[in-house]
Short mmCIF file of C-alpha atoms and ligand atoms in Angstrom, two decimals:
data_model
loop_
_atom_site.label_atom_id
_atom_site.label_comp_id
_atom_site.label_asym_id
_atom_site.label_seq_id
_atom_site.Cartn_x
_atom_site.Cartn_y
_atom_site.Cartn_z
CA MET Y 1 22.22 -73.40 6.61
CA GLU Y 2 26.14 -73.12 7.67
CA LEU Y 3 28.05 -75.00 4.75
CA PHE Y 4 30.66 -77.46 5.32
CA TYR Y 5 34.81 -76.42 4.42
CA ASN Y 6 34.42 -78.06 0.99
CA GLU Y 7 30.90 -76.68 -0.18
CA LYS Y 8 32.64 -73.33 0.72
CA ILE Y 9 35.81 -73.80 -1.17
CA ILE Y 10 33.41 -75.15 -3.93
CA LYS Y 11 31.16 -71.80 -3.76
CA ALA Y 12 33.78 -69.78 -3.68
CA CYS Y 13 36.04 -71.29 -6.72
CA GLU Y 14 32.16 -71.11 -8.59
CA LEU Y 15 32.15 -66.93 -7.76
CA ILE Y 16 35.87 -66.35 -8.74
CA LYS Y 17 35.00 -68.57 -12.11
CA LYS Y 18 31.88 -66.45 -12.51
CA SER Y 19 33.55 -62.94 -11.44
CA ASN Y 20 34.85 -60.74 -14.76
CA TYR Y 21 36.60 -58.41 -12.15
CA THR Y 22 38.15 -59.94 -8.90
CA VAL Y 23 40.84 -58.53 -6.61
CA ALA Y 24 42.57 -59.22 -3.02
CA PHE Y 25 42.35 -57.01 -0.48
CA THR Y 26 45.25 -58.40 2.00
CA GLY Y 27 46.77 -57.74 5.58
CA ALA Y 28 49.47 -58.88 7.90
CA GLY Y 29 47.49 -62.26 8.43
CA VAL Y 30 48.43 -63.27 4.99
CA SER Y 31 52.04 -63.17 6.07
CA THR Y 32 52.24 -64.59 9.80
CA GLU Y 33 52.48 -68.03 7.72
CA SER Y 34 56.15 -66.30 6.76
CA GLY Y 35 57.08 -66.12 10.01
CA ILE Y 36 55.98 -62.34 10.20
CA PRO Y 37 53.63 -61.35 13.52
CA ASP Y 38 50.74 -59.64 12.51
CA PHE Y 39 49.27 -56.63 14.88
CA ARG Y 40 46.71 -57.84 16.84
CA SER Y 41 46.78 -61.87 16.81
CA PRO Y 42 48.08 -63.52 20.28
CA GLY Y 43 51.91 -63.08 20.20
CA GLY Y 44 51.63 -60.07 17.71
CA LEU Y 45 53.47 -57.11 17.61
CA TRP Y 46 51.12 -54.96 19.87
CA GLN Y 47 51.89 -57.16 22.83
CA ARG Y 48 55.67 -57.14 22.22
CA PHE Y 49 56.08 -53.16 21.29
CA ARG Y 50 54.37 -49.79 21.69
CA ILE Y 51 53.21 -48.37 18.08
CA VAL Y 52 55.14 -45.20 17.72
CA THR Y 53 52.75 -42.56 15.83
CA TYR Y 54 53.86 -40.46 13.17
CA GLN Y 55 53.83 -37.22 15.33
CA GLU Y 56 55.92 -38.81 18.17
CA PHE Y 57 58.47 -40.01 15.53
CA ILE Y 58 58.85 -36.54 14.19
CA PHE Y 59 58.79 -34.72 17.73
CA ASP Y 60 60.01 -37.14 20.63
CA ARG Y 61 63.74 -38.39 20.44
CA GLN Y 62 62.83 -41.11 22.90
CA ALA Y 63 60.34 -42.50 20.60
CA ARG Y 64 62.35 -42.83 17.25
CA HIS Y 65 64.72 -44.59 20.01
CA GLU Y 66 62.05 -47.21 20.77
CA PHE Y 67 61.11 -47.32 16.97
CA TRP Y 68 64.10 -48.18 15.68
CA ARG Y 69 64.71 -50.64 18.78
CA MET Y 70 61.84 -52.65 17.41
CA LYS Y 71 62.84 -52.05 14.28
CA LYS Y 72 66.42 -53.75 14.84
CA GLU Y 73 64.57 -56.75 16.38
CA LEU Y 74 62.52 -57.43 13.64
CA ILE Y 75 64.38 -56.15 10.36
CA GLN Y 76 66.17 -59.28 9.74
CA GLU Y 77 63.04 -61.68 10.30
CA MET Y 78 61.12 -59.36 7.59
CA ILE Y 79 63.83 -59.79 5.12
CA ASN Y 80 64.94 -62.94 5.20
CA ALA Y 81 60.81 -63.92 4.95
CA LYS Y 82 59.83 -66.17 1.94
CA PRO Y 83 56.21 -66.06 0.29
CA ASN Y 84 54.25 -68.83 1.86
CA ASN Y 85 50.86 -70.67 0.44
CA ALA Y 86 48.45 -67.60 0.59
CA HIS Y 87 50.96 -65.59 -1.69
CA LYS Y 88 51.73 -68.20 -4.02
CA ALA Y 89 48.14 -69.13 -4.45
CA LEU Y 90 47.31 -65.34 -5.22
CA ALA Y 91 50.35 -65.13 -7.62
CA GLU Y 92 48.95 -68.57 -9.25
CA LEU Y 93 45.31 -67.18 -9.46
CA GLU Y 94 46.62 -63.96 -11.21
CA LYS Y 95 48.73 -66.06 -13.34
CA MET Y 96 45.32 -68.09 -14.28
CA GLY Y 97 43.62 -65.33 -15.18
CA PHE Y 98 41.24 -65.12 -12.27
CA LEU Y 99 42.58 -61.94 -9.90
CA LYS Y 100 43.20 -58.45 -11.56
CA HIS Y 101 45.05 -56.86 -8.43
CA VAL Y 102 46.22 -56.97 -4.96
CA ILE Y 103 45.54 -54.53 -2.70
CA THR Y 104 47.70 -54.64 0.32
CA GLN Y 105 48.21 -53.09 3.91
CA ASN Y 106 51.41 -55.15 4.18
CA ILE Y 107 54.72 -53.39 3.70
CA ASP Y 108 56.85 -56.96 3.37
CA GLY Y 109 56.48 -57.13 -0.78
CA LEU Y 110 55.99 -60.80 -0.56
CA HIS Y 111 52.98 -60.59 -2.94
CA GLN Y 112 55.46 -59.07 -5.67
CA MET Y 113 58.09 -61.93 -4.42
CA ALA Y 114 55.62 -64.42 -5.13
CA GLY Y 115 55.07 -63.14 -8.72
CA ASN Y 116 51.60 -60.84 -8.26
CA LYS Y 117 52.60 -58.06 -10.89
CA SER Y 118 49.78 -55.57 -10.05
CA VAL Y 119 50.04 -54.61 -6.07
CA ILE Y 120 49.01 -51.43 -4.74
CA GLU Y 121 50.63 -51.14 -1.39
CA LEU Y 122 48.50 -48.75 0.72
CA HIS Y 123 51.28 -48.55 3.57
CA GLY Y 124 54.35 -48.46 1.52
CA ASN Y 125 56.91 -51.03 1.42
CA GLN Y 126 60.00 -51.62 4.51
CA LYS Y 127 62.64 -51.50 1.86
CA GLY Y 128 62.24 -47.61 1.77
CA PHE Y 129 64.10 -45.18 3.98
CA ILE Y 130 64.36 -41.17 3.17
CA CYS Y 131 65.54 -38.06 5.09
CA LEU Y 132 62.88 -36.16 6.10
CA ASP Y 133 64.99 -32.65 5.24
CA CYS Y 134 66.63 -33.22 2.11
CA GLU Y 135 65.01 -36.36 0.77
CA LYS Y 136 68.03 -38.59 0.21
CA SER Y 137 66.94 -41.95 -0.08
CA TYR Y 138 68.68 -44.79 1.97
CA SER Y 139 68.97 -48.22 1.15
CA ILE Y 140 67.76 -51.36 3.46
CA ASN Y 141 71.38 -52.59 3.78
CA GLU Y 142 72.74 -49.07 4.96
CA VAL Y 143 70.24 -48.88 7.41
CA ILE Y 144 70.79 -52.14 8.95
CA ASN Y 145 74.47 -50.89 9.09
CA MET Y 146 73.66 -47.75 10.93
CA LEU Y 147 71.43 -50.06 13.63
CA LYS Y 148 74.46 -52.56 14.06
CA GLU Y 149 76.79 -49.65 15.19
CA ASP Y 150 73.64 -48.97 17.61
CA GLU Y 151 72.46 -45.64 16.27
CA LEU Y 152 69.05 -45.50 17.59
CA ASP Y 153 68.02 -41.99 16.14
CA LEU Y 154 69.13 -42.62 12.60
CA ARG Y 155 70.57 -39.10 11.00
CA CYS Y 156 71.13 -38.25 7.20
CA GLU Y 157 74.99 -38.35 6.36
CA ILE Y 158 74.24 -35.27 4.11
CA CYS Y 159 72.47 -32.67 6.09
CA GLY Y 160 71.92 -34.71 9.86
CA GLY Y 161 68.15 -34.46 9.16
CA ILE Y 162 66.18 -36.85 10.99
CA ILE Y 163 65.75 -40.78 8.82
CA LYS Y 164 62.41 -42.35 8.57
CA PRO Y 165 61.00 -45.52 6.84
CA THR Y 166 59.11 -44.49 4.07
CA VAL Y 167 56.12 -47.05 5.30
CA VAL Y 168 52.80 -45.22 6.45
CA PHE Y 169 53.12 -44.56 10.35
CA PHE Y 170 50.19 -44.23 12.45
CA GLY Y 171 48.57 -40.43 11.98
CA GLU Y 172 50.39 -40.10 8.82
CA PRO Y 173 47.76 -39.60 5.53
CA MET Y 174 47.90 -42.65 2.83
CA PRO Y 175 49.65 -42.02 -0.42
CA GLU Y 176 47.00 -40.79 -2.36
CA LYS Y 177 48.12 -41.98 -5.78
CA GLU Y 178 47.36 -45.49 -4.43
CA LEU Y 179 44.57 -45.16 -2.08
CA THR Y 180 42.56 -43.34 -4.88
CA MET Y 181 43.45 -46.18 -7.34
CA ALA Y 182 42.35 -48.85 -4.85
CA GLN Y 183 39.06 -46.83 -4.33
CA LYS Y 184 38.35 -47.12 -8.34
CA ILE Y 185 39.29 -50.48 -8.37
CA ALA Y 186 37.01 -51.29 -5.18
CA ASN Y 187 34.43 -49.41 -6.85
CA GLU Y 188 34.38 -51.69 -10.34
CA CYS Y 189 35.38 -54.80 -8.87
CA ASP Y 190 32.69 -57.39 -8.60
CA LEU Y 191 34.31 -59.99 -6.09
CA MET Y 192 36.83 -59.21 -3.87
CA LEU Y 193 38.88 -61.53 -1.43
CA VAL Y 194 39.41 -59.88 2.25
CA ILE Y 195 42.31 -61.78 3.49
CA GLY Y 196 44.01 -61.94 6.94
CA THR Y 197 43.05 -58.22 7.97
CA SER Y 198 40.92 -57.24 11.08
CA LEU Y 199 39.64 -54.49 9.00
CA GLN Y 200 40.73 -51.67 12.04
CA VAL Y 201 42.98 -49.45 10.36
CA GLU Y 202 41.65 -46.60 8.69
CA PRO Y 203 41.08 -45.81 5.79
CA ALA Y 204 42.37 -48.81 4.26
CA ALA Y 205 39.53 -50.54 6.14
CA SER Y 206 36.99 -48.84 4.22
CA ILE Y 207 38.22 -50.35 0.71
CA PRO Y 208 36.02 -53.50 0.98
CA ARG Y 209 33.23 -51.39 2.02
CA ILE Y 210 33.20 -49.43 -0.94
CA ALA Y 211 33.69 -52.78 -2.85
CA TYR Y 212 30.31 -53.94 -0.95
CA LYS Y 213 28.32 -50.86 -1.26
CA SER Y 214 29.10 -50.93 -5.28
CA GLY Y 215 27.64 -54.40 -5.49
CA ALA Y 216 30.70 -56.80 -5.22
CA LYS Y 217 30.54 -60.19 -3.16
CA LEU Y 218 32.73 -60.65 -0.54
CA ILE Y 219 34.86 -63.67 0.21
CA PHE Y 220 36.52 -63.16 3.81
CA ILE Y 221 39.57 -65.55 5.01
CA ASN Y 222 40.56 -64.82 8.59
CA LYS Y 223 41.57 -66.55 11.71
CA ALA Y 224 39.62 -64.45 13.80
CA GLU Y 225 36.20 -62.52 13.17
CA THR Y 226 35.99 -59.00 12.17
CA ASP Y 227 33.08 -56.20 12.89
CA TRP Y 228 32.44 -56.48 9.21
CA ASP Y 229 32.08 -60.22 8.69
CA TRP Y 230 27.92 -59.75 7.74
CA MET Y 231 29.18 -58.16 4.50
CA ALA Y 232 30.97 -61.72 3.37
CA GLU Y 233 28.87 -64.03 1.09
CA ILE Y 234 31.38 -66.33 2.09
CA ILE Y 235 33.67 -66.31 5.65
CA PHE Y 236 36.29 -68.92 6.22
CA TYR Y 237 37.69 -68.80 9.78
CA ASP Y 238 40.96 -70.72 8.85
CA SER Y 239 44.54 -70.03 7.77
CA ALA Y 240 44.77 -68.20 4.64
CA GLY Y 241 48.02 -70.41 3.20
CA LYS Y 242 45.35 -73.64 3.51
CA VAL Y 243 41.86 -71.75 2.09
CA LEU Y 244 43.75 -70.24 -1.00
CA LYS Y 245 45.82 -73.47 -1.62
CA ASP Y 246 42.30 -75.48 -1.72
CA ILE Y 247 40.75 -72.65 -3.73
CA VAL Y 248 43.64 -72.96 -6.34
CA GLU Y 249 43.84 -76.63 -6.49
CA THR Y 250 39.76 -76.93 -6.79
CA ILE Y 251 39.28 -74.11 -9.40
P1 LIG N 1 46.02 -57.03 12.10
O1 LIG N 1 45.16 -56.22 12.54
O2 LIG N 1 46.84 -57.72 12.88
O3 LIG N 1 44.89 -58.40 11.67
C1 LIG N 1 45.54 -59.41 11.22
C2 LIG N 1 44.12 -60.57 10.89
O4 LIG N 1 44.85 -61.76 10.34
C3 LIG N 1 43.37 -60.86 11.91
O5 LIG N 1 42.36 -60.92 11.92
C4 LIG N 1 43.94 -62.32 12.25
O6 LIG N 1 43.09 -63.13 13.01
C5 LIG N 1 44.23 -62.73 10.73
N1 LIG N 1 45.15 -63.84 10.94
C6 LIG N 1 46.46 -64.07 11.13
N2 LIG N 1 47.27 -64.98 10.80
C7 LIG N 1 46.30 -65.58 9.88
C8 LIG N 1 46.10 -66.46 9.15
N3 LIG N 1 47.78 -67.37 9.05
N4 LIG N 1 45.42 -67.00 7.90
C9 LIG N 1 44.38 -65.61 8.18
N5 LIG N 1 44.04 -64.80 8.76
C10 LIG N 1 44.93 -64.79 9.96
O7 LIG N 1 46.31 -56.61 11.05
P2 LIG N 1 45.84 -55.85 9.64
O8 LIG N 1 46.47 -56.23 8.36
O9 LIG N 1 44.28 -55.93 9.77
O10 LIG N 1 45.87 -54.26 9.90
C11 LIG N 1 46.52 -53.49 8.98
C12 LIG N 1 48.17 -52.91 9.51
C13 LIG N 1 48.91 -54.16 9.98
C14 LIG N 1 48.98 -52.41 8.30
O11 LIG N 1 49.00 -50.90 8.67
C15 LIG N 1 50.13 -52.99 8.00
O12 LIG N 1 51.10 -52.50 7.77
C16 LIG N 1 50.40 -53.66 9.64
N6 LIG N 1 51.34 -55.14 9.57
C17 LIG N 1 51.66 -55.33 8.62
C18 LIG N 1 52.73 -56.58 8.47
C19 LIG N 1 53.50 -57.19 7.12
O13 LIG N 1 53.71 -56.51 6.22
N7 LIG N 1 53.47 -58.48 6.94
C20 LIG N 1 53.14 -56.98 9.90
C21 LIG N 1 52.39 -56.38 10.64
C22 LIG N 1 51.84 -54.94 10.52
#
């Protein structure tokens, strides 16, 4: 029988209180209420920009132009963004001792800004940039200045190599250390909060499946349906900020 919203909140709180090892797995939907668009929702990035793959970025100057044009448009709103109620609630759950780790596909750093101490970033962080030849690092401010000068094919000042964000592109392998750690946590946890993700980007999306297969219960909080909703013990088709705030207040 379908439960009412308040009943689901109470049931979610019971699961969290009973659990010995709760983790959160988050995607772009956890940050939309901070003003950062996700990929697939109406108005999301895929309606405005084409996704440039790793291979295109490396081999195609035109694709690099496209990528940096998108970055130039989005970088300021990304770095100005502040944690919303969803990030704050997850930080609060960690502080209260109910949440052990956040595994995130996001690159915006908002979980750490909200106060979560244990955050595993599967796709890197938007603040890092590196020369692909000599590996010189560039700060986000240096990159913003380069973009102001309209250089849409950013090159290393030392060796002239291509500068690339350290975030993981489509077609690029995920960082091994983070992936291994996330898989281990997924195997060991007994409750996973799956929040704001369409679960369409692999291999990151395999993390909740690992948790499910190893016997963990899953709570989904998503505005839209996913192909994996059947795995969830409880599902909220709702705003992550609202649901997580209600969970923290009820707990
Ligand atoms: P996605 O495929 O765009 O899915 C987002 C999901 O979140 C959808 O199911 C939405 O229904 C749901 N959603 C949107 N807003 C809310 C909300 N307020 N409350 C609850 N649910 C909501 O994004 P995924 O994270 O699944 O895809 C993974 C990609 C997105 C990763 O590679 C990320 O790096 C990438 N990404 C990250 C950011 C960021 O760092 N903030 C922004 C855009 C894309």
